[in-house]
Amino acid sequence: MRIQYFGVRGSLPTPGKSTIKYGGNTTCLSLNADGRQIIVDGGSGLRLLGLELMKLAFGRGQGEASFFWTHFHWDHLMGFPFFVPNFIKGNRFKHYGPAAAREVLVRQQAFINFPVEFSQMTSQHEFETLEPGQALALGALNVTSCRMHHPAGGLTYKFTHEGKSMVFATDVEHPAEGLDPELLKLTQGADLLIYDAQFTPEEYEKGRKGWGHSTWQKGMELARAARVKRLHLCHHDQQHADAFLEKSILAPAKKIFPRTFLAREGWGFDL
């Protein structure tokens, strides 16, 4: 699997000098397995991914990709209207995720919000609702999920290809005591856990419980309990500058789980 981050920020885009190292675009992940293009969420980083895809078959109207939507809060879909391959006739997209994906994307591009409505895009779009725990095979790529504990709900995905697995656990929150048992089960033995660490433990305790996000500390607990090989912390808070991320999130996390890294916009690697 080839994985690349195109957006790792949470809540809203935050461009500027203080976020230039890890990036200011909101959530978007590219995954490629055996030439099959997968896109996880469509935050503002999706615009950048679209420009890269235009250099390939998508620029000729011969591209095919699958979207996997975790949930439909705006920071995870705001880039979709600016995804250039949408406007190239012949490109084909299959959307997987919670119910109402089509309704949400259509509503986002209502004329009062955006000058080009969803129905006016010349690419083809097909939608399939996934239930928590439902297994899906796309060639040699296997996908399963569990319920995401986040306002309005959603799905946390696990992608497995040729014996390697990655769990994309953005926008998650655990019970007051212990770990979410469904997420723990899904994450067991993963080669890579990409995990929501939007808040520090101190921030979380001061008025952010129930917001549907987590901390680096809970990420450590999950990574150790599930025996994952590597941990990438993501969904960086809009108020966390690069220096803060390194000092207050990465540094203490590495002391507990040395194979911890901060997700960084533009970072691509093979799993």
mmCIF file of N, CA and C in Angstrom, residues 15-24 242:
data_model
loop_
_atom_site.group_PDB
_atom_site.id
_atom_site.type_symbol
_atom_site.label_atom_id
_atom_site.label_comp_id
_atom_site.label_asym_id
_atom_site.label_seq_id
_atom_site.Cartn_x
_atom_site.Cartn_y
_atom_site.Cartn_z
ATOM 1 N N PRO A 15 -3.812 27.777 7.231
ATOM 2 C CA PRO A 15 -2.545 28.081 6.565
ATOM 3 C C PRO A 15 -1.794 29.176 7.313
ATOM 4 N N GLY A 16 -0.481 29.140 7.227
ATOM 5 C CA GLY A 16 0.303 30.186 7.873
ATOM 6 C C GLY A 16 1.677 29.701 8.274
ATOM 7 N N LYS A 17 2.504 30.632 8.724
ATOM 8 C CA LYS A 17 3.882 30.310 9.080
ATOM 9 C C LYS A 17 3.967 29.292 10.213
ATOM 10 N N SER A 18 3.024 29.336 11.141
ATOM 11 C CA SER A 18 3.116 28.472 12.315
ATOM 12 C C SER A 18 2.676 27.040 12.046
ATOM 13 N N THR A 19 2.091 26.786 10.862
ATOM 14 C CA THR A 19 1.621 25.431 10.539
ATOM 15 C C THR A 19 2.251 24.889 9.262
ATOM 16 N N ILE A 20 3.297 25.543 8.782
ATOM 17 C CA ILE A 20 3.838 25.200 7.466
ATOM 18 C C ILE A 20 4.507 23.824 7.444
ATOM 19 N N LYS A 21 5.034 23.356 8.564
ATOM 20 C CA LYS A 21 5.740 22.073 8.583
ATOM 21 C C LYS A 21 4.778 20.893 8.489
ATOM 22 N N TYR A 22 3.725 20.911 9.294
ATOM 23 C CA TYR A 22 2.797 19.774 9.320
ATOM 24 C C TYR A 22 1.552 20.009 8.477
ATOM 25 N N GLY A 23 1.331 21.243 8.065
ATOM 26 C CA GLY A 23 0.270 21.525 7.112
ATOM 27 C C GLY A 23 -1.000 22.059 7.738
ATOM 28 N N GLY A 24 -1.745 22.822 6.923
ATOM 29 C CA GLY A 24 -2.965 23.455 7.414
ATOM 30 C C GLY A 24 -4.237 22.932 6.797
ATOM 31 N N ASP A 242 3.096 24.244 14.818
ATOM 32 C CA ASP A 242 4.071 23.161 14.646
ATOM 33 C C ASP A 242 4.911 22.943 15.904
#
